mmCIF file of C-alpha atoms and ligand atoms in Angstrom:
data_model
loop_
_atom_site.group_PDB
_atom_site.id
_atom_site.type_symbol
_atom_site.label_atom_id
_atom_site.label_comp_id
_atom_site.label_asym_id
_atom_site.label_seq_id
_atom_site.Cartn_x
_atom_site.Cartn_y
_atom_site.Cartn_z
ATOM 1 C CA MET A 1 130.323 102.540 108.201
ATOM 2 C CA ASN A 2 127.682 100.027 106.526
ATOM 3 C CA LEU A 3 124.389 99.716 108.473
ATOM 4 C CA LEU A 4 123.361 97.082 106.185
ATOM 5 C CA GLU A 5 125.133 94.256 104.253
ATOM 6 C CA VAL A 6 123.902 91.110 102.485
ATOM 7 C CA ARG A 7 126.676 89.322 101.227
ATOM 8 C CA ASN A 8 126.557 87.065 98.421
ATOM 9 C CA ILE A 9 122.772 85.604 98.887
ATOM 10 C CA SER A 10 121.030 83.332 96.794
ATOM 11 C CA VAL A 11 117.697 82.545 96.585
ATOM 12 C CA ASP A 12 115.634 79.650 94.866
ATOM 13 C CA TYR A 13 112.041 79.516 95.123
ATOM 14 C CA GLY A 14 111.574 75.765 94.364
ATOM 15 C CA GLY A 15 113.718 75.233 90.812
ATOM 16 C CA ILE A 16 113.607 79.250 89.946
ATOM 17 C CA HIS A 17 116.890 81.012 90.596
ATOM 18 C CA ALA A 18 115.476 84.442 91.974
ATOM 19 C CA LEU A 19 118.489 85.629 93.421
ATOM 20 C CA ARG A 20 122.372 84.800 92.473
ATOM 21 C CA ASN A 21 125.001 85.740 94.572
ATOM 22 C CA VAL A 22 123.734 88.982 95.329
ATOM 23 C CA SER A 23 126.063 91.466 97.643
ATOM 24 C CA VAL A 24 124.281 95.123 98.572
ATOM 25 C CA THR A 25 125.742 97.360 101.378
ATOM 26 C CA ILE A 26 123.638 100.013 102.801
ATOM 27 C CA PRO A 27 125.111 102.962 104.278
ATOM 28 C CA GLU A 28 124.505 104.345 107.899
ATOM 29 C CA LYS A 29 121.471 107.240 107.052
ATOM 30 C CA GLY A 30 121.862 106.698 103.886
ATOM 31 C CA VAL A 31 119.351 106.024 100.908
ATOM 32 C CA VAL A 32 119.910 103.516 98.386
ATOM 33 C CA ALA A 33 118.088 102.624 95.177
ATOM 34 C CA ILE A 34 117.208 99.133 93.762
ATOM 35 C CA ILE A 35 116.278 99.263 90.048
ATOM 36 C CA GLY A 36 114.991 96.621 87.452
ATOM 37 C CA ALA A 37 112.440 95.291 85.400
ATOM 38 C CA ASN A 38 109.340 93.346 86.478
ATOM 39 C CA GLY A 39 110.456 89.560 88.017
ATOM 40 C CA ALA A 40 114.240 90.901 88.043
ATOM 41 C CA GLY A 41 114.361 89.856 92.189
ATOM 42 C CA LYS A 42 113.684 93.434 93.620
ATOM 43 C CA SER A 43 110.837 92.065 95.980
ATOM 44 C CA THR A 44 112.959 89.032 96.914
ATOM 45 C CA LEU A 45 115.679 90.853 97.803
ATOM 46 C CA LEU A 46 113.662 92.854 100.320
ATOM 47 C CA LYS A 47 111.946 89.760 101.709
ATOM 48 C CA THR A 48 114.962 87.879 102.223
ATOM 49 C CA ILE A 49 116.447 90.990 104.349
ATOM 50 C CA ALA A 50 112.979 90.768 106.034
ATOM 51 C CA GLY A 51 113.415 87.312 107.010
ATOM 52 C CA LEU A 52 110.217 86.401 104.734
ATOM 53 C CA VAL A 53 112.257 84.454 102.380
ATOM 54 C CA ALA A 54 114.958 81.825 103.219
ATOM 55 C CA GLN A 55 118.350 82.397 101.820
ATOM 56 C CA ASN A 56 120.420 79.143 100.263
ATOM 57 C CA ASP A 57 123.544 81.070 100.411
ATOM 58 C CA GLY A 58 125.233 84.180 101.823
ATOM 59 C CA SER A 59 124.479 86.189 104.731
ATOM 60 C CA ILE A 60 123.149 89.574 106.336
ATOM 61 C CA HIS A 61 124.446 91.842 108.599
ATOM 62 C CA LEU A 62 122.968 94.593 110.548
ATOM 63 C CA GLY A 63 126.147 96.362 112.068
ATOM 64 C CA HIS A 64 128.250 93.742 113.540
ATOM 65 C CA GLU A 65 125.384 90.973 114.078
ATOM 66 C CA ASP A 66 124.658 88.372 111.377
ATOM 67 C CA ILE A 67 120.565 88.294 111.195
ATOM 68 C CA SER A 68 120.556 85.615 108.426
ATOM 69 C CA ARG A 69 119.192 83.389 111.101
ATOM 70 C CA LEU A 70 116.607 85.441 113.184
ATOM 71 C CA ARG A 71 113.053 85.560 112.391
ATOM 72 C CA THR A 72 110.896 88.249 111.023
ATOM 73 C CA HIS A 73 109.731 89.864 114.291
ATOM 74 C CA GLU A 74 113.325 89.576 115.563
ATOM 75 C CA ARG A 75 114.490 91.692 112.715
ATOM 76 C CA ILE A 76 111.417 93.980 113.081
ATOM 77 C CA ASP A 77 113.152 94.098 116.897
ATOM 78 C CA ARG A 78 116.304 95.382 115.446
ATOM 79 C CA GLY A 79 115.231 97.645 113.374
ATOM 80 C CA VAL A 80 114.782 96.250 110.094
ATOM 81 C CA VAL A 81 111.340 96.816 108.738
ATOM 82 C CA LEU A 82 109.395 96.558 105.257
ATOM 83 C CA CYS A 83 106.890 98.261 103.922
ATOM 84 C CA PRO A 84 105.779 96.022 101.235
ATOM 85 C CA GLU A 85 104.295 96.169 97.219
ATOM 86 C CA GLY A 86 100.939 96.704 97.305
ATOM 87 C CA ARG A 87 100.467 98.519 100.522
ATOM 88 C CA ARG A 88 98.880 95.800 102.370
ATOM 89 C CA LEU A 89 96.152 97.922 104.397
ATOM 90 C CA PHE A 90 93.744 95.897 106.398
ATOM 91 C CA SER A 91 90.751 97.470 104.234
ATOM 92 C CA GLU A 92 87.874 97.629 106.716
ATOM 93 C CA LEU A 93 89.887 99.122 109.683
ATOM 94 C CA THR A 94 90.601 102.720 110.003
ATOM 95 C CA VAL A 95 93.791 104.218 109.473
ATOM 96 C CA TYR A 96 94.637 104.643 113.048
ATOM 97 C CA GLU A 97 94.000 100.977 113.907
ATOM 98 C CA ASN A 98 96.429 99.789 110.775
ATOM 99 C CA ILE A 99 98.917 102.002 112.376
ATOM 100 C CA ARG A 100 98.114 100.390 115.542
ATOM 101 C CA MET A 101 98.421 96.798 113.983
ATOM 102 C CA GLY A 102 102.095 98.364 112.956
ATOM 103 C CA ALA A 103 102.668 98.632 116.653
ATOM 104 C CA TYR A 104 102.107 95.258 117.831
ATOM 105 C CA ARG A 105 105.012 94.580 119.607
ATOM 106 C CA MET A 106 105.223 97.714 121.375
ATOM 107 C CA ARG A 107 104.581 97.361 124.665
ATOM 108 C CA ASP A 108 104.549 100.931 125.992
ATOM 109 C CA LYS A 109 101.580 103.104 125.440
ATOM 110 C CA GLN A 110 103.137 106.086 126.210
ATOM 111 C CA GLU A 111 105.799 105.570 123.888
ATOM 112 C CA PHE A 112 103.196 104.567 121.404
ATOM 113 C CA ARG A 113 101.461 107.765 121.726
ATOM 114 C CA GLU A 114 104.331 110.067 121.230
ATOM 115 C CA ARG A 115 105.508 108.420 118.027
ATOM 116 C CA LEU A 116 102.145 108.267 116.491
ATOM 117 C CA ASP A 117 101.597 112.189 116.832
ATOM 118 C CA PHE A 118 105.586 112.594 115.609
ATOM 119 C CA LEU A 119 104.105 110.498 112.950
ATOM 120 C CA TYR A 120 100.766 112.555 112.629
ATOM 121 C CA GLY A 121 102.895 115.648 111.922
ATOM 122 C CA ILE A 122 105.129 114.191 109.079
ATOM 123 C CA PHE A 123 101.625 112.986 107.537
ATOM 124 C CA PRO A 124 99.182 115.531 108.423
ATOM 125 C CA ARG A 125 96.657 113.620 105.542
ATOM 126 C CA VAL A 126 97.293 111.008 107.123
ATOM 127 C CA ALA A 127 96.256 112.349 110.476
ATOM 128 C CA GLU A 128 93.022 114.341 108.979
ATOM 129 C CA ARG A 129 91.707 110.877 107.805
ATOM 130 C CA ARG A 130 92.468 108.939 110.997
ATOM 131 C CA ASN A 131 89.253 107.954 111.915
ATOM 132 C CA GLN A 132 88.281 106.684 108.021
ATOM 133 C CA VAL A 133 88.467 103.361 106.960
ATOM 134 C CA ALA A 134 91.245 102.360 104.989
ATOM 135 C CA SER A 135 89.243 101.128 101.922
ATOM 136 C CA SER A 136 88.126 104.955 101.366
ATOM 137 C CA LEU A 137 91.328 106.723 100.948
ATOM 138 C CA SER A 138 92.964 107.260 97.702
ATOM 139 C CA GLY A 139 95.849 105.337 96.692
ATOM 140 C CA GLY A 140 98.256 107.715 97.613
ATOM 141 C CA GLU A 141 96.839 108.217 100.896
ATOM 142 C CA GLN A 142 96.649 104.510 101.350
ATOM 143 C CA GLN A 143 100.700 104.744 100.342
ATOM 144 C CA MET A 144 101.232 106.863 103.202
ATOM 145 C CA VAL A 145 99.513 104.783 105.703
ATOM 146 C CA ALA A 146 101.258 102.303 104.753
ATOM 147 C CA ILE A 147 104.464 104.232 105.281
ATOM 148 C CA ALA A 148 103.477 105.496 108.559
ATOM 149 C CA ARG A 149 102.415 102.027 109.680
ATOM 150 C CA SER A 150 106.234 100.866 109.472
ATOM 151 C CA LEU A 151 107.745 104.048 110.926
ATOM 152 C CA ILE A 152 105.765 103.539 113.702
ATOM 153 C CA ASN A 153 108.702 100.937 114.729
ATOM 154 C CA LYS A 154 111.425 103.559 114.966
ATOM 155 C CA PRO A 155 112.849 101.392 112.071
ATOM 156 C CA ARG A 156 116.615 102.163 111.600
ATOM 157 C CA VAL A 157 116.336 100.655 108.057
ATOM 158 C CA LEU A 158 113.062 101.114 106.615
ATOM 159 C CA MET A 159 112.916 99.111 103.216
ATOM 160 C CA LEU A 160 110.068 100.135 100.781
ATOM 161 C CA ASP A 161 108.725 98.140 97.979
ATOM 162 C CA GLU A 162 107.344 100.425 95.301
ATOM 163 C CA PRO A 163 106.106 102.878 96.872
ATOM 164 C CA THR A 164 105.171 105.339 93.545
ATOM 165 C CA LEU A 165 103.382 102.340 92.007
ATOM 166 C CA GLY A 166 100.212 103.188 90.239
ATOM 167 C CA LEU A 167 100.487 106.936 91.969
ATOM 168 C CA ALA A 168 99.736 109.939 89.802
ATOM 169 C CA PRO A 169 102.934 112.253 89.261
ATOM 170 C CA LYS A 170 101.920 114.776 91.715
ATOM 171 C CA LEU A 171 101.774 112.244 94.523
ATOM 172 C CA ILE A 172 104.891 110.221 93.356
ATOM 173 C CA ILE A 173 106.836 113.457 93.701
ATOM 174 C CA GLU A 174 105.343 113.706 97.276
ATOM 175 C CA VAL A 175 106.244 110.177 97.984
ATOM 176 C CA GLY A 176 109.753 110.895 96.931
ATOM 177 C CA ASN A 177 110.007 114.231 99.099
ATOM 178 C CA LEU A 178 108.216 111.642 102.026
ATOM 179 C CA VAL A 179 110.923 109.665 101.570
ATOM 180 C CA GLN A 180 113.937 112.550 101.993
ATOM 181 C CA THR A 181 112.137 113.418 105.052
ATOM 182 C CA ILE A 182 112.225 109.772 106.382
ATOM 183 C CA ASN A 183 115.800 109.782 105.909
ATOM 184 C CA LYS A 184 116.612 113.339 107.421
ATOM 185 C CA GLU A 185 114.716 112.065 110.565
ATOM 186 C CA GLY A 186 118.181 109.595 110.652
ATOM 187 C CA VAL A 187 116.151 106.689 109.005
ATOM 188 C CA THR A 188 118.128 104.931 106.752
ATOM 189 C CA VAL A 189 116.191 103.874 103.341
ATOM 190 C CA LEU A 190 116.339 100.917 100.769
ATOM 191 C CA LEU A 191 114.039 101.839 98.240
ATOM 192 C CA VAL A 192 113.166 99.481 95.510
ATOM 193 C CA GLU A 193 111.516 101.238 92.406
ATOM 194 C CA GLN A 194 110.616 100.588 88.923
ATOM 195 C CA ASN A 195 110.449 104.469 88.694
ATOM 196 C CA ALA A 196 114.130 104.354 88.098
ATOM 197 C CA LYS A 197 114.477 108.096 87.162
ATOM 198 C CA LEU A 198 112.682 109.120 90.935
ATOM 199 C CA ALA A 199 114.611 106.444 93.076
ATOM 200 C CA LEU A 200 118.025 107.989 91.318
ATOM 201 C CA LYS A 201 117.085 111.128 91.836
ATOM 202 C CA ILE A 202 116.579 111.002 95.917
ATOM 203 C CA SER A 203 119.157 108.179 96.483
ATOM 204 C CA ASP A 204 122.966 108.311 97.117
ATOM 205 C CA TYR A 205 123.662 105.253 95.843
ATOM 206 C CA GLY A 206 122.014 102.478 93.429
ATOM 207 C CA PHE A 207 121.973 99.118 92.280
ATOM 208 C CA VAL A 208 120.768 97.448 89.066
ATOM 209 C CA ILE A 209 119.358 94.031 89.175
ATOM 210 C CA GLU A 210 118.888 92.010 86.155
ATOM 211 C CA THR A 211 117.528 88.448 86.442
ATOM 212 C CA GLY A 212 118.510 87.839 89.396
ATOM 213 C CA SER A 213 122.188 89.195 89.747
ATOM 214 C CA ILE A 214 123.407 92.950 90.048
ATOM 215 C CA ALA A 215 124.173 94.089 86.914
ATOM 216 C CA LEU A 216 125.505 97.675 87.800
ATOM 217 C CA GLN A 217 126.047 99.788 90.767
ATOM 218 C CA GLY A 218 127.198 103.043 91.770
ATOM 219 C CA ASP A 219 126.850 106.890 92.776
ATOM 220 C CA SER A 220 123.194 107.576 91.713
ATOM 221 C CA ALA A 221 124.045 110.695 89.890
ATOM 222 C CA ASP A 222 126.380 108.657 87.587
ATOM 223 C CA LEU A 223 123.898 105.864 87.178
ATOM 224 C CA LEU A 224 121.319 108.769 85.896
ATOM 225 C CA LYS A 225 123.766 109.882 83.462
ATOM 226 C CA SER A 226 124.834 106.383 82.448
ATOM 227 C CA GLU A 227 124.019 105.711 78.891
ATOM 228 C CA GLU A 228 123.470 101.942 79.792
ATOM 229 C CA VAL A 229 120.729 102.736 82.459
ATOM 230 C CA SER A 230 119.131 105.639 80.196
ATOM 231 C CA SER A 231 118.524 103.300 77.314
ATOM 232 C CA ILE A 232 116.926 100.895 79.359
ATOM 233 C CA TYR A 233 115.307 102.159 82.565
ATOM 234 C CA LEU A 234 115.015 105.889 82.216
ATOM 235 C CA GLY A 235 114.061 106.155 78.249
ATOM 236 C CA GLY A 236 110.082 106.028 78.486
ATOM 237 C CA GLY A 237 107.687 103.366 79.502
ATOM 238 C CA LYS A 238 107.189 102.470 83.084
ATOM 239 C CA GLY A 239 110.120 104.264 84.409
ATOM 240 C CA GLU A 240 109.496 107.769 83.177
ATOM 241 C CA HIS A 241 107.135 109.931 84.768
HETATM 242 N N1 ATP B 1 106.841 82.667 95.990
HETATM 243 C C1 ATP B 1 107.036 82.385 94.831
HETATM 244 N N2 ATP B 1 107.453 81.358 94.249
HETATM 245 C C2 ATP B 1 107.708 81.293 93.222
HETATM 246 N N3 ATP B 1 108.436 82.239 92.633
HETATM 247 C C3 ATP B 1 108.332 83.327 92.970
HETATM 248 C C4 ATP B 1 107.590 83.367 94.415
HETATM 249 N N4 ATP B 1 107.910 85.187 94.174
HETATM 250 C C5 ATP B 1 108.711 85.227 93.017
HETATM 251 N N5 ATP B 1 108.926 84.592 92.276
HETATM 252 C C6 ATP B 1 109.585 84.735 91.114
HETATM 253 O O1 ATP B 1 111.002 84.968 91.417
HETATM 254 C C7 ATP B 1 111.233 86.336 90.540
HETATM 255 C C8 ATP B 1 111.681 87.352 91.084
HETATM 256 O O2 ATP B 1 110.586 88.274 91.524
HETATM 257 P P1 ATP B 1 110.728 89.194 92.384
HETATM 258 O O3 ATP B 1 109.054 89.477 92.899
HETATM 259 O O4 ATP B 1 111.805 89.150 93.603
HETATM 260 O O5 ATP B 1 110.672 90.248 91.210
HETATM 261 P P2 ATP B 1 110.573 91.799 91.317
HETATM 262 O O6 ATP B 1 111.747 92.482 90.591
HETATM 263 O O7 ATP B 1 110.252 92.191 92.642
HETATM 264 O O8 ATP B 1 109.387 92.468 89.808
HETATM 265 P P3 ATP B 1 108.197 93.260 90.342
HETATM 266 O O9 ATP B 1 108.894 94.486 89.510
HETATM 267 O O10 ATP B 1 107.220 92.853 89.227
HETATM 268 O O11 ATP B 1 107.625 93.628 91.313
HETATM 269 C C9 ATP B 1 110.263 86.089 89.522
HETATM 270 O O12 ATP B 1 110.455 85.234 88.326
HETATM 271 C C10 ATP B 1 108.910 85.290 90.083
HETATM 272 O O13 ATP B 1 108.426 84.864 89.060
HETATM 273 MG MG1 MG B 2 108.257 93.444 93.039
#
């Protein structure tokens, strides 16, 4: 069964067509990767699902519900959560305060505490640094905090926009492992990455976006082997780690 279905959406920014007729399905408890070059429309797709950007055409469905017209916070309440590109932490706030900010919709203090303890268990490094200000953390640690902040809301589907960007190879592997841990906890994951190799290794299914359209899709294992994908996205440069 599909948890999330994006049906034929198009997005324009003024005169720029950022997405054209894009359809993506994400099965319940799956990990789906979206890969593509700079400016292809990957972040636009995630922002549209999150309700931060309006589509001109098409619709977005969570289970049986059409969520296309819902506001962002209403989508968050239903479990559709975006961890944005570039982490976006409040640099002067502590790790704890940043995560607390992520839970601004959560009324129940007890529930927050329990969820926080659970996340500190998954992210021991975040737990150790809970009272440090975010700006004092390394890039990898900041990424962990951003993911923890998204997870505090118990998302049904977590959208991660380039979680490995700018990280050292060792940390890239750690983030990859973390995505798999999160998925094992029952969270469906939609992962946008320029690191195509990593994304396809840890996902079940993948979509390739080229200039606003889906150019290719398939089982991640097949995409990893495909000559078309490997010549463009796996053949060195930014995609190689
Ligand atoms: N707010 C905006 N206003 C106008 N154009 C925009 C806006 N946001 C994105 N675009 C344009 O839409 C296209 C898709 O951008 P998007 O950020 O979705 O790409 P991306 O695949 O995430 O790229 P990257 O890998 O660099 O993050 C680009 O041509 C970009 O310049
Ligand atoms: Mg982007």
